[in-house]
Amino acid sequence: MRDLVPEPLTFDAFAPFGTVIETAGATSFQINEGFATRYHAVAAADPGEGGTAILSIFRGRRRPDPIRIAMLERHPLASQAFMPLSANDWLVVVAAEPRTDALRCFRASGHQGVQYAKGVWHHPLLVLAAEQDFLVVDRDGPGANLEERSLDAEAFVRL
Ligand SMILES: NC(=O)N[C@@H](O)C(=O)O
Ligand code: NI
């Protein structure tokens, strides 16, 4: 058994797993006669060979405390991005390999999203609010794009 202490979500810390989606550090320019700012290409969706990038909304609900991490999943064919639609912190759990000792837990703000790169091990959506909606960009298309793996030992997130 292992306790996970969330670390702040930063571009550099998350880089081995994918991209942080946020305005900080993004290339930006004024559009629409100055009535909007475009934060350009903060991430590039990768729908994979023969896939289509689709947008969905996930309505996540908080899991019982302490939040238990007993499995990971990955999408071998394409990336998957989550952007919160309300300003509440949420959790991102990833690992280089599906092993408990490799787990990393990040605390994201409600203004931060993530895109998991193709094939990156991650836990399914973890919200801290009772309920929180997310815009999700991932793949629709042929092939098996979900691989799940039980962990060798469970872990718990200590908030
Ligand atoms: N099942 C599903 O689409 N959700 C997961 O991929 C996830 O990362 O939450
Ligand atoms: Ni996923």
XYZ file of C-alpha atoms and ligand atoms in Angstrom:
169
model
C 0.000 0.000 0.000
C 1.271 3.490 -0.773
C 0.106 7.021 0.047
C 0.127 9.513 -2.821
C 0.674 13.170 -1.929
C -0.458 15.380 -4.800
C 2.169 17.656 -6.330
C 1.372 20.877 -8.214
C 0.659 20.380 -11.902
C 3.351 22.154 -13.906
C 4.262 21.995 -17.587
C 7.731 20.596 -16.871
C 6.682 18.044 -14.245
C 3.934 16.672 -16.514
C 6.036 16.729 -19.714
C 6.911 12.983 -19.627
C 3.189 12.198 -19.694
C 1.751 14.815 -22.026
C 0.779 18.462 -22.050
C -0.740 20.829 -19.520
C -3.560 22.834 -21.122
C -3.497 26.361 -19.687
C -3.034 29.970 -20.716
C 0.195 30.358 -18.748
C 3.153 30.210 -21.113
C 0.975 29.835 -24.208
C 1.515 31.734 -27.446
C -1.236 34.315 -27.483
C -2.484 37.133 -29.675
C -5.456 39.465 -29.833
C -8.312 38.572 -32.172
C -11.873 39.740 -32.871
C -10.938 43.445 -32.952
C -9.300 43.137 -29.554
C -12.355 41.620 -27.864
C -10.746 38.226 -27.450
C -7.327 36.737 -26.841
C -6.351 33.506 -28.586
C -4.081 31.190 -26.626
C -2.928 29.318 -29.656
C -2.263 25.568 -30.019
C -1.800 24.832 -26.335
C -1.930 21.176 -27.355
C -2.331 19.143 -30.548
C -4.835 16.279 -30.467
C -3.509 13.009 -31.869
C -6.502 10.897 -33.026
C -4.113 8.286 -34.446
C -4.202 6.371 -37.732
C -7.756 6.143 -39.118
C -9.215 7.961 -36.128
C -11.307 11.091 -35.766
C -10.786 13.599 -32.966
C -14.109 13.957 -31.155
C -15.271 16.198 -28.336
C -17.310 14.799 -25.458
C -18.396 16.035 -22.035
C -17.629 13.894 -19.005
C -19.578 14.619 -15.817
C -17.246 13.347 -13.113
C -18.343 12.543 -9.578
C -16.091 12.396 -6.532
C -15.038 8.930 -5.437
C -15.244 7.924 -1.727
C -12.435 9.131 0.543
C -9.652 8.152 0.787
C -9.470 8.020 -3.016
C -8.192 4.540 -3.893
C -5.920 3.934 -6.878
C -5.979 0.262 -7.799
C -5.769 0.323 -11.599
C -4.509 2.339 -14.515
C -5.506 2.522 -18.141
C -4.037 3.777 -21.373
C -5.148 4.555 -24.904
C -2.583 2.988 -27.243
C -3.965 4.544 -30.425
C -4.483 8.202 -29.572
C -4.173 11.070 -27.103
C -6.876 12.026 -24.616
C -7.419 15.539 -23.262
C -9.483 16.761 -20.302
C -10.357 20.434 -19.719
C -12.475 21.318 -16.673
C -15.560 23.410 -17.340
C -15.714 24.770 -13.810
C -13.055 26.233 -11.561
C -12.502 23.412 -9.112
C -9.255 21.587 -8.442
C -9.071 17.998 -9.638
C -6.507 15.171 -9.636
C -4.342 13.627 -12.328
C -2.691 10.268 -11.641
C -0.176 8.960 -14.172
C 2.733 6.522 -14.336
C 5.537 5.664 -16.721
C 4.779 2.004 -16.078
C 1.656 0.363 -14.531
C 3.335 -0.156 -11.169
C 2.395 1.336 -7.820
C 5.928 2.593 -7.187
C 5.799 4.532 -10.464
C 2.624 6.476 -9.652
C 2.652 10.286 -9.827
C -0.285 12.338 -8.516
C -0.824 15.942 -9.580
C -3.337 18.477 -8.245
C -4.697 20.515 -11.142
C -6.527 23.809 -10.747
C -9.893 24.403 -12.381
C -8.049 26.454 -14.973
C -5.743 23.627 -15.976
C -6.428 20.729 -18.296
C -4.186 17.908 -19.421
C -3.664 15.955 -22.581
C -2.322 12.428 -22.038
C -0.013 11.516 -24.886
C -0.802 8.338 -26.801
C -0.126 5.269 -24.666
C 0.422 7.071 -21.348
C -0.783 5.175 -18.276
C -3.311 7.183 -16.284
C -6.150 6.723 -13.841
C -9.678 7.457 -15.082
C -10.998 10.930 -14.318
C -10.653 11.963 -10.671
C -12.630 14.973 -9.452
C -12.595 16.606 -6.018
C -15.919 18.434 -6.312
C -19.094 16.463 -5.754
C -19.624 16.796 -9.515
C -17.603 18.518 -12.260
C -17.926 18.627 -16.036
C -14.987 18.296 -18.410
C -14.575 18.789 -22.129
C -12.793 15.693 -23.413
C -11.008 15.387 -26.751
C -10.099 11.860 -27.776
C -10.442 9.294 -30.560
C -13.356 7.738 -32.337
C -12.491 5.028 -34.804
C -11.596 1.378 -35.312
C -9.314 -0.638 -33.091
C -8.924 -1.285 -29.401
C -8.056 2.019 -27.756
C -8.406 1.054 -24.093
C -5.981 -1.095 -22.128
C -6.552 -1.523 -18.384
C -4.139 -2.899 -15.811
C -4.606 -3.691 -12.109
C -1.824 -2.380 -9.902
C 0.452 -4.653 -7.894
C -0.594 -2.809 -4.713
C -3.292 -0.255 -4.034
C -2.478 3.363 -3.310
C -4.511 6.070 -1.599
C -4.502 9.808 -2.269
C -3.913 11.785 0.919
C -5.502 15.223 0.617
N -13.753 5.568 -20.255
C -13.290 6.749 -20.588
O -13.453 7.196 -21.704
N -12.619 7.452 -19.604
C -11.217 7.257 -19.389
O -10.536 7.128 -20.629
C -10.617 8.349 -18.576
O -9.389 8.632 -18.744
O -11.372 8.914 -17.739
Ni -8.518 7.640 -20.330
